[in-house]
């Protein structure tokens, strides 16, 4: 779990840094948003799915740890839904409006 959150944390912190210095609405901010969305999806659903699967199939892990891992994974699904809504609203719908 710590590896997954560490993978997205620098991008999230850089986003905060850009906002604090009024640089968020630049091309660097756009690139950072894309990196955050794709790195979150990769770490949480690529690597995270593998870790969750491995923890579920082994007999060496207690059920409490399995339940905790599944709970964190489900929380990641909720976060991904929220991040996806943000991304679609900010970039996809905005691009459609510009084309019209």
mmCIF file of N, CA and C in Angstrom:
data_model
loop_
_atom_site.group_PDB
_atom_site.id
_atom_site.type_symbol
_atom_site.label_atom_id
_atom_site.label_comp_id
_atom_site.label_asym_id
_atom_site.label_seq_id
_atom_site.Cartn_x
_atom_site.Cartn_y
_atom_site.Cartn_z
ATOM 1 N N UNK A 1 0.827 -1.187 0.000
ATOM 2 C CA UNK A 1 0.000 0.000 0.000
ATOM 3 C C UNK A 1 0.874 1.253 0.000
ATOM 4 N N UNK A 2 1.941 1.246 0.799
ATOM 5 C CA UNK A 2 2.792 2.439 0.862
ATOM 6 C C UNK A 2 3.479 2.698 -0.468
ATOM 7 N N UNK A 3 3.825 1.645 -1.199
ATOM 8 C CA UNK A 3 4.441 1.815 -2.513
ATOM 9 C C UNK A 3 3.475 2.491 -3.473
ATOM 10 N N UNK A 4 2.222 2.123 -3.393
ATOM 11 C CA UNK A 4 1.230 2.689 -4.302
ATOM 12 C C UNK A 4 1.010 4.173 -4.041
ATOM 13 N N UNK A 5 0.902 4.545 -2.786
ATOM 14 C CA UNK A 5 0.670 5.955 -2.490
ATOM 15 C C UNK A 5 1.931 6.775 -2.733
ATOM 16 N N UNK A 6 3.101 6.175 -2.546
ATOM 17 C CA UNK A 6 4.352 6.875 -2.823
ATOM 18 C C UNK A 6 4.502 7.161 -4.305
ATOM 19 N N UNK A 7 3.950 6.317 -5.139
ATOM 20 C CA UNK A 7 4.042 6.525 -6.580
ATOM 21 C C UNK A 7 3.275 7.740 -7.069
ATOM 22 N N UNK A 8 2.190 8.068 -6.415
ATOM 23 C CA UNK A 8 1.375 9.209 -6.848
ATOM 24 C C UNK A 8 1.616 10.466 -6.017
ATOM 25 N N UNK A 9 2.233 10.323 -4.874
ATOM 26 C CA UNK A 9 2.396 11.460 -3.974
ATOM 27 C C UNK A 9 3.227 12.608 -4.567
ATOM 28 N N UNK A 10 4.359 12.362 -5.231
ATOM 29 C CA UNK A 10 5.115 13.498 -5.779
ATOM 30 C C UNK A 10 4.315 14.316 -6.798
ATOM 31 N N UNK A 11 3.534 13.645 -7.594
ATOM 32 C CA UNK A 11 2.724 14.350 -8.593
ATOM 33 C C UNK A 11 1.647 15.180 -7.907
ATOM 34 N N UNK A 12 1.049 14.637 -6.871
ATOM 35 C CA UNK A 12 0.031 15.364 -6.122
ATOM 36 C C UNK A 12 0.635 16.567 -5.398
ATOM 37 N N UNK A 13 1.820 16.392 -4.825
ATOM 38 C CA UNK A 13 2.489 17.501 -4.148
ATOM 39 C C UNK A 13 2.897 18.591 -5.134
ATOM 40 N N UNK A 14 3.329 18.184 -6.323
ATOM 41 C CA UNK A 14 3.689 19.162 -7.342
ATOM 42 C C UNK A 14 2.459 19.955 -7.780
ATOM 43 N N UNK A 15 1.312 19.314 -7.825
ATOM 44 C CA UNK A 15 0.055 19.998 -8.159
ATOM 45 C C UNK A 15 -0.239 21.091 -7.130
ATOM 46 N N UNK A 16 -0.056 20.751 -5.854
ATOM 47 C CA UNK A 16 -0.257 21.732 -4.792
ATOM 48 C C UNK A 16 0.731 22.895 -4.954
ATOM 49 N N UNK A 17 1.999 22.578 -5.241
ATOM 50 C CA UNK A 17 3.033 23.587 -5.439
ATOM 51 C C UNK A 17 2.656 24.528 -6.583
ATOM 52 N N UNK A 18 2.158 23.984 -7.682
ATOM 53 C CA UNK A 18 1.742 24.811 -8.823
ATOM 54 C C UNK A 18 0.597 25.742 -8.434
ATOM 55 N N UNK A 19 -0.356 25.234 -7.670
ATOM 56 C CA UNK A 19 -1.475 26.079 -7.229
ATOM 57 C C UNK A 19 -0.994 27.213 -6.342
ATOM 58 N N UNK A 20 -0.095 26.913 -5.419
ATOM 59 C CA UNK A 20 0.412 27.924 -4.491
ATOM 60 C C UNK A 20 1.176 29.039 -5.202
ATOM 61 N N UNK A 21 1.792 28.724 -6.321
ATOM 62 C CA UNK A 21 2.584 29.707 -7.061
ATOM 63 C C UNK A 21 1.883 30.204 -8.327
ATOM 64 N N UNK A 22 0.560 30.018 -8.368
ATOM 65 C CA UNK A 22 -0.273 30.486 -9.489
ATOM 66 C C UNK A 22 0.237 30.019 -10.844
ATOM 67 N N UNK A 23 0.701 28.771 -10.901
ATOM 68 C CA UNK A 23 1.176 28.185 -12.151
ATOM 69 C C UNK A 23 0.353 26.972 -12.565
ATOM 70 N N UNK A 24 -0.745 26.745 -11.862
ATOM 71 C CA UNK A 24 -1.546 25.550 -12.121
ATOM 72 C C UNK A 24 -2.226 25.595 -13.487
ATOM 73 N N UNK A 25 -2.619 26.758 -13.945
ATOM 74 C CA UNK A 25 -3.337 26.876 -15.218
ATOM 75 C C UNK A 25 -2.382 27.115 -16.378
ATOM 76 N N UNK A 26 -1.252 26.434 -16.350
ATOM 77 C CA UNK A 26 -0.279 26.489 -17.442
ATOM 78 C C UNK A 26 -0.175 25.094 -18.048
ATOM 79 N N UNK A 27 0.636 24.970 -19.071
ATOM 80 C CA UNK A 27 0.833 23.667 -19.705
ATOM 81 C C UNK A 27 1.454 22.671 -18.719
ATOM 82 N N UNK A 28 2.280 23.162 -17.809
ATOM 83 C CA UNK A 28 2.874 22.286 -16.792
ATOM 84 C C UNK A 28 1.781 21.714 -15.885
ATOM 85 N N UNK A 29 0.798 22.521 -15.548
ATOM 86 C CA UNK A 29 -0.327 22.048 -14.740
ATOM 87 C C UNK A 29 -1.155 20.995 -15.465
ATOM 88 N N UNK A 30 -1.342 21.178 -16.749
ATOM 89 C CA UNK A 30 -2.092 20.195 -17.551
ATOM 90 C C UNK A 30 -1.332 18.877 -17.602
ATOM 91 N N UNK A 31 -0.041 18.955 -17.872
ATOM 92 C CA UNK A 31 0.781 17.744 -17.926
ATOM 93 C C UNK A 31 0.772 17.047 -16.571
ATOM 94 N N UNK A 32 0.852 17.818 -15.507
ATOM 95 C CA UNK A 32 0.832 17.245 -14.162
ATOM 96 C C UNK A 32 -0.498 16.550 -13.874
ATOM 97 N N UNK A 33 -1.616 17.141 -14.296
ATOM 98 C CA UNK A 33 -2.921 16.497 -14.106
ATOM 99 C C UNK A 33 -2.992 15.168 -14.843
ATOM 100 N N UNK A 34 -2.521 15.153 -16.081
ATOM 101 C CA UNK A 34 -2.503 13.906 -16.843
ATOM 102 C C UNK A 34 -1.634 12.857 -16.147
ATOM 103 N N UNK A 35 -0.451 13.280 -15.701
ATOM 104 C CA UNK A 35 0.437 12.346 -14.998
ATOM 105 C C UNK A 35 -0.207 11.805 -13.733
ATOM 106 N N UNK A 36 -0.904 12.658 -13.003
ATOM 107 C CA UNK A 36 -1.544 12.208 -11.773
ATOM 108 C C UNK A 36 -2.620 11.168 -12.059
ATOM 109 N N UNK A 37 -3.479 11.443 -13.020
ATOM 110 C CA UNK A 37 -4.568 10.514 -13.318
ATOM 111 C C UNK A 37 -4.018 9.163 -13.774
ATOM 112 N N UNK A 38 -3.058 9.193 -14.679
ATOM 113 C CA UNK A 38 -2.539 7.938 -15.207
ATOM 114 C C UNK A 38 -1.649 7.209 -14.201
ATOM 115 N N UNK A 39 -0.897 7.936 -13.386
ATOM 116 C CA UNK A 39 -0.081 7.259 -12.379
ATOM 117 C C UNK A 39 -0.964 6.682 -11.270
ATOM 118 N N UNK A 40 -2.033 7.383 -10.907
ATOM 119 C CA UNK A 40 -2.960 6.851 -9.906
ATOM 120 C C UNK A 40 -3.575 5.552 -10.416
ATOM 121 N N UNK A 41 -4.032 5.574 -11.660
ATOM 122 C CA UNK A 41 -4.644 4.367 -12.227
ATOM 123 C C UNK A 41 -3.622 3.231 -12.305
ATOM 124 N N UNK A 42 -2.401 3.534 -12.717
ATOM 125 C CA UNK A 42 -1.384 2.497 -12.837
ATOM 126 C C UNK A 42 -1.024 1.902 -11.484
ATOM 127 N N UNK A 43 -0.722 2.753 -10.510
ATOM 128 C CA UNK A 43 -0.290 2.249 -9.207
ATOM 129 C C UNK A 43 -1.416 1.560 -8.454
ATOM 130 N N UNK A 44 -2.595 2.148 -8.470
ATOM 131 C CA UNK A 44 -3.678 1.586 -7.664
ATOM 132 C C UNK A 44 -4.353 0.394 -8.332
ATOM 133 N N UNK A 45 -4.489 0.426 -9.652
ATOM 134 C CA UNK A 45 -5.222 -0.653 -10.311
ATOM 135 C C UNK A 45 -4.326 -1.612 -11.073
ATOM 136 N N UNK A 46 -3.156 -1.189 -11.448
ATOM 137 C CA UNK A 46 -2.207 -2.113 -12.062
ATOM 138 C C UNK A 46 -1.475 -2.884 -10.985
ATOM 139 N N UNK A 47 -0.609 -2.199 -10.293
ATOM 140 C CA UNK A 47 0.188 -2.812 -9.230
ATOM 141 C C UNK A 47 -0.700 -3.233 -8.057
ATOM 142 N N UNK A 48 -1.643 -2.391 -7.688
ATOM 143 C CA UNK A 48 -2.526 -2.692 -6.560
ATOM 144 C C UNK A 48 -3.372 -3.940 -6.774
ATOM 145 N N UNK A 49 -3.850 -4.140 -7.991
ATOM 146 C CA UNK A 49 -4.636 -5.338 -8.290
ATOM 147 C C UNK A 49 -3.788 -6.594 -8.145
ATOM 148 N N UNK A 50 -2.542 -6.502 -8.589
ATOM 149 C CA UNK A 50 -1.634 -7.634 -8.451
ATOM 150 C C UNK A 50 -1.399 -7.955 -6.979
ATOM 151 N N UNK A 51 -1.123 -6.936 -6.162
ATOM 152 C CA UNK A 51 -0.904 -7.156 -4.734
ATOM 153 C C UNK A 51 -2.155 -7.718 -4.058
ATOM 154 N N UNK A 52 -3.308 -7.187 -4.416
ATOM 155 C CA UNK A 52 -4.552 -7.680 -3.821
ATOM 156 C C UNK A 52 -4.777 -9.142 -4.195
ATOM 157 N N UNK A 53 -4.570 -9.471 -5.454
ATOM 158 C CA UNK A 53 -4.740 -10.855 -5.902
ATOM 159 C C UNK A 53 -3.791 -11.787 -5.153
ATOM 160 N N UNK A 54 -2.532 -11.390 -5.036
ATOM 161 C CA UNK A 54 -1.551 -12.229 -4.343
ATOM 162 C C UNK A 54 -1.909 -12.407 -2.871
ATOM 163 N N UNK A 55 -2.431 -11.375 -2.243
ATOM 164 C CA UNK A 55 -2.805 -11.500 -0.836
ATOM 165 C C UNK A 55 -4.046 -12.365 -0.658
ATOM 166 N N UNK A 56 -4.898 -12.422 -1.656
ATOM 167 C CA UNK A 56 -6.111 -13.227 -1.537
ATOM 168 C C UNK A 56 -5.854 -14.713 -1.789
ATOM 169 N N UNK A 57 -4.865 -15.044 -2.607
ATOM 170 C CA UNK A 57 -4.670 -16.460 -2.944
ATOM 171 C C UNK A 57 -3.714 -17.180 -1.990
ATOM 172 N N UNK A 58 -2.974 -16.455 -1.191
ATOM 173 C CA UNK A 58 -2.022 -17.101 -0.289
ATOM 174 C C UNK A 58 -2.686 -17.500 1.026
ATOM 175 N N UNK A 59 -2.161 -18.544 1.626
ATOM 176 C CA UNK A 59 -2.679 -18.998 2.921
ATOM 177 C C UNK A 59 -1.898 -18.390 4.079
ATOM 178 N N UNK A 60 -0.848 -17.656 3.786
ATOM 179 C CA UNK A 60 0.029 -17.122 4.826
ATOM 180 C C UNK A 60 -0.489 -15.829 5.442
ATOM 181 N N UNK A 61 -1.490 -15.230 4.837
ATOM 182 C CA UNK A 61 -1.989 -13.938 5.308
ATOM 183 C C UNK A 61 -3.311 -14.130 6.035
ATOM 184 N N UNK A 62 -3.423 -13.481 7.187
ATOM 185 C CA UNK A 62 -4.615 -13.560 8.026
ATOM 186 C C UNK A 62 -5.798 -12.878 7.321
ATOM 187 N N UNK A 63 -7.004 -13.276 7.661
ATOM 188 C CA UNK A 63 -8.202 -12.708 7.021
ATOM 189 C C UNK A 63 -8.368 -11.231 7.322
ATOM 190 N N UNK A 64 -7.870 -10.775 8.484
ATOM 191 C CA UNK A 64 -7.982 -9.360 8.833
ATOM 192 C C UNK A 64 -7.172 -8.509 7.851
ATOM 193 N N UNK A 65 -5.981 -8.972 7.513
ATOM 194 C CA UNK A 65 -5.137 -8.261 6.560
ATOM 195 C C UNK A 65 -5.775 -8.288 5.173
ATOM 196 N N UNK A 66 -6.348 -9.404 4.805
ATOM 197 C CA UNK A 66 -7.046 -9.499 3.505
ATOM 198 C C UNK A 66 -8.212 -8.522 3.447
ATOM 199 N N UNK A 67 -8.974 -8.469 4.510
ATOM 200 C CA UNK A 67 -10.108 -7.547 4.568
ATOM 201 C C UNK A 67 -9.625 -6.101 4.488
ATOM 202 N N UNK A 68 -8.540 -5.783 5.180
ATOM 203 C CA UNK A 68 -7.971 -4.433 5.129
ATOM 204 C C UNK A 68 -7.500 -4.076 3.728
ATOM 205 N N UNK A 69 -6.833 -5.018 3.067
ATOM 206 C CA UNK A 69 -6.383 -4.772 1.694
ATOM 207 C C UNK A 69 -7.542 -4.560 0.742
ATOM 208 N N UNK A 70 -8.579 -5.377 0.886
ATOM 209 C CA UNK A 70 -9.763 -5.220 0.044
ATOM 210 C C UNK A 70 -10.457 -3.891 0.325
ATOM 211 N N UNK A 71 -10.507 -3.491 1.582
ATOM 212 C CA UNK A 71 -11.124 -2.209 1.939
ATOM 213 C C UNK A 71 -10.362 -1.043 1.304
ATOM 214 N N UNK A 72 -9.040 -1.082 1.393
ATOM 215 C CA UNK A 72 -8.234 -0.017 0.783
ATOM 216 C C UNK A 72 -8.405 0.003 -0.735
ATOM 217 N N UNK A 73 -8.522 -1.171 -1.328
ATOM 218 C CA UNK A 73 -8.727 -1.241 -2.767
ATOM 219 C C UNK A 73 -10.074 -0.610 -3.147
ATOM 220 N N UNK A 74 -11.100 -0.902 -2.368
ATOM 221 C CA UNK A 74 -12.423 -0.330 -2.650
ATOM 222 C C UNK A 74 -12.420 1.188 -2.464
ATOM 223 N N UNK A 75 -11.667 1.673 -1.490
ATOM 224 C CA UNK A 75 -11.525 3.119 -1.323
ATOM 225 C C UNK A 75 -10.838 3.718 -2.548
ATOM 226 N N UNK A 76 -9.851 3.011 -3.093
ATOM 227 C CA UNK A 76 -9.178 3.476 -4.306
ATOM 228 C C UNK A 76 -10.141 3.546 -5.490
ATOM 229 N N UNK A 77 -11.083 2.620 -5.539
ATOM 230 C CA UNK A 77 -12.093 2.643 -6.611
ATOM 231 C C UNK A 77 -12.935 3.919 -6.491
ATOM 232 N N UNK A 78 -13.322 4.265 -5.275
ATOM 233 C CA UNK A 78 -14.108 5.489 -5.059
ATOM 234 C C UNK A 78 -13.286 6.720 -5.452
ATOM 235 N N UNK A 79 -12.014 6.748 -5.026
ATOM 236 C CA UNK A 79 -11.136 7.865 -5.398
ATOM 237 C C UNK A 79 -10.971 7.950 -6.912
ATOM 238 N N UNK A 80 -10.815 6.803 -7.570
ATOM 239 C CA UNK A 80 -10.630 6.807 -9.021
ATOM 240 C C UNK A 80 -11.875 7.335 -9.721
ATOM 241 N N UNK A 81 -13.034 7.005 -9.197
ATOM 242 C CA UNK A 81 -14.278 7.534 -9.758
ATOM 243 C C UNK A 81 -14.292 9.058 -9.652
ATOM 244 N N UNK A 82 -13.916 9.560 -8.490
ATOM 245 C CA UNK A 82 -13.887 11.002 -8.274
ATOM 246 C C UNK A 82 -12.842 11.675 -9.170
ATOM 247 N N UNK A 83 -11.684 11.088 -9.272
ATOM 248 C CA UNK A 83 -10.625 11.632 -10.124
ATOM 249 C C UNK A 83 -11.055 11.584 -11.585
ATOM 250 N N UNK A 84 -11.708 10.497 -11.976
ATOM 251 C CA UNK A 84 -12.205 10.379 -13.348
ATOM 252 C C UNK A 84 -13.234 11.447 -13.678
ATOM 253 N N UNK A 85 -14.139 11.716 -12.744
ATOM 254 C CA UNK A 85 -15.131 12.781 -12.960
ATOM 255 C C UNK A 85 -14.447 14.130 -13.137
ATOM 256 N N UNK A 86 -13.459 14.405 -12.299
ATOM 257 C CA UNK A 86 -12.695 15.651 -12.409
ATOM 258 C C UNK A 86 -12.025 15.748 -13.780
ATOM 259 N N UNK A 87 -11.380 14.677 -14.190
ATOM 260 C CA UNK A 87 -10.646 14.676 -15.454
ATOM 261 C C UNK A 87 -11.581 14.882 -16.641
ATOM 262 N N UNK A 88 -12.690 14.184 -16.645
ATOM 263 C CA UNK A 88 -13.660 14.320 -17.746
ATOM 264 C C UNK A 88 -14.226 15.730 -17.775
ATOM 265 N N UNK A 89 -14.595 16.241 -16.627
ATOM 266 C CA UNK A 89 -15.172 17.580 -16.552
ATOM 267 C C UNK A 89 -14.168 18.646 -16.982
ATOM 268 N N UNK A 90 -12.930 18.507 -16.537
ATOM 269 C CA UNK A 90 -11.943 19.550 -16.797
ATOM 270 C C UNK A 90 -11.352 19.479 -18.201
ATOM 271 N N UNK A 91 -11.147 18.290 -18.719
ATOM 272 C CA UNK A 91 -10.428 18.170 -19.982
ATOM 273 C C UNK A 91 -11.282 17.665 -21.143
ATOM 274 N N UNK A 92 -12.035 16.621 -20.948
ATOM 275 C CA UNK A 92 -12.800 16.031 -22.049
ATOM 276 C C UNK A 92 -13.951 16.948 -22.459
ATOM 277 N N UNK A 93 -14.773 17.359 -21.506
ATOM 278 C CA UNK A 93 -15.915 18.216 -21.840
ATOM 279 C C UNK A 93 -15.465 19.589 -22.312
ATOM 280 N N UNK A 94 -14.387 20.096 -21.743
ATOM 281 C CA UNK A 94 -13.864 21.393 -22.158
ATOM 282 C C UNK A 94 -13.369 21.346 -23.601
ATOM 283 N N UNK A 95 -12.750 20.230 -23.999
ATOM 284 C CA UNK A 95 -12.274 20.080 -25.374
ATOM 285 C C UNK A 95 -13.443 19.977 -26.350
ATOM 286 N N UNK A 96 -14.520 19.298 -25.933
ATOM 287 C CA UNK A 96 -15.703 19.196 -26.794
ATOM 288 C C UNK A 96 -16.338 20.556 -27.006
ATOM 289 N N UNK A 97 -16.383 21.375 -25.956
ATOM 290 C CA UNK A 97 -16.972 22.706 -26.076
ATOM 291 C C UNK A 97 -16.143 23.598 -27.006
ATOM 292 N N UNK A 98 -14.828 23.459 -26.956
ATOM 293 C CA UNK A 98 -13.968 24.265 -27.824
ATOM 294 C C UNK A 98 -14.137 23.899 -29.292
ATOM 295 N N UNK A 99 -14.412 22.640 -29.582
ATOM 296 C CA UNK A 99 -14.602 22.192 -30.966
ATOM 297 C C UNK A 99 -15.921 22.686 -31.551
ATOM 298 N N UNK A 100 -16.892 22.935 -30.705
ATOM 299 C CA UNK A 100 -18.213 23.358 -31.189
ATOM 300 C C UNK A 100 -18.267 24.826 -31.469
#
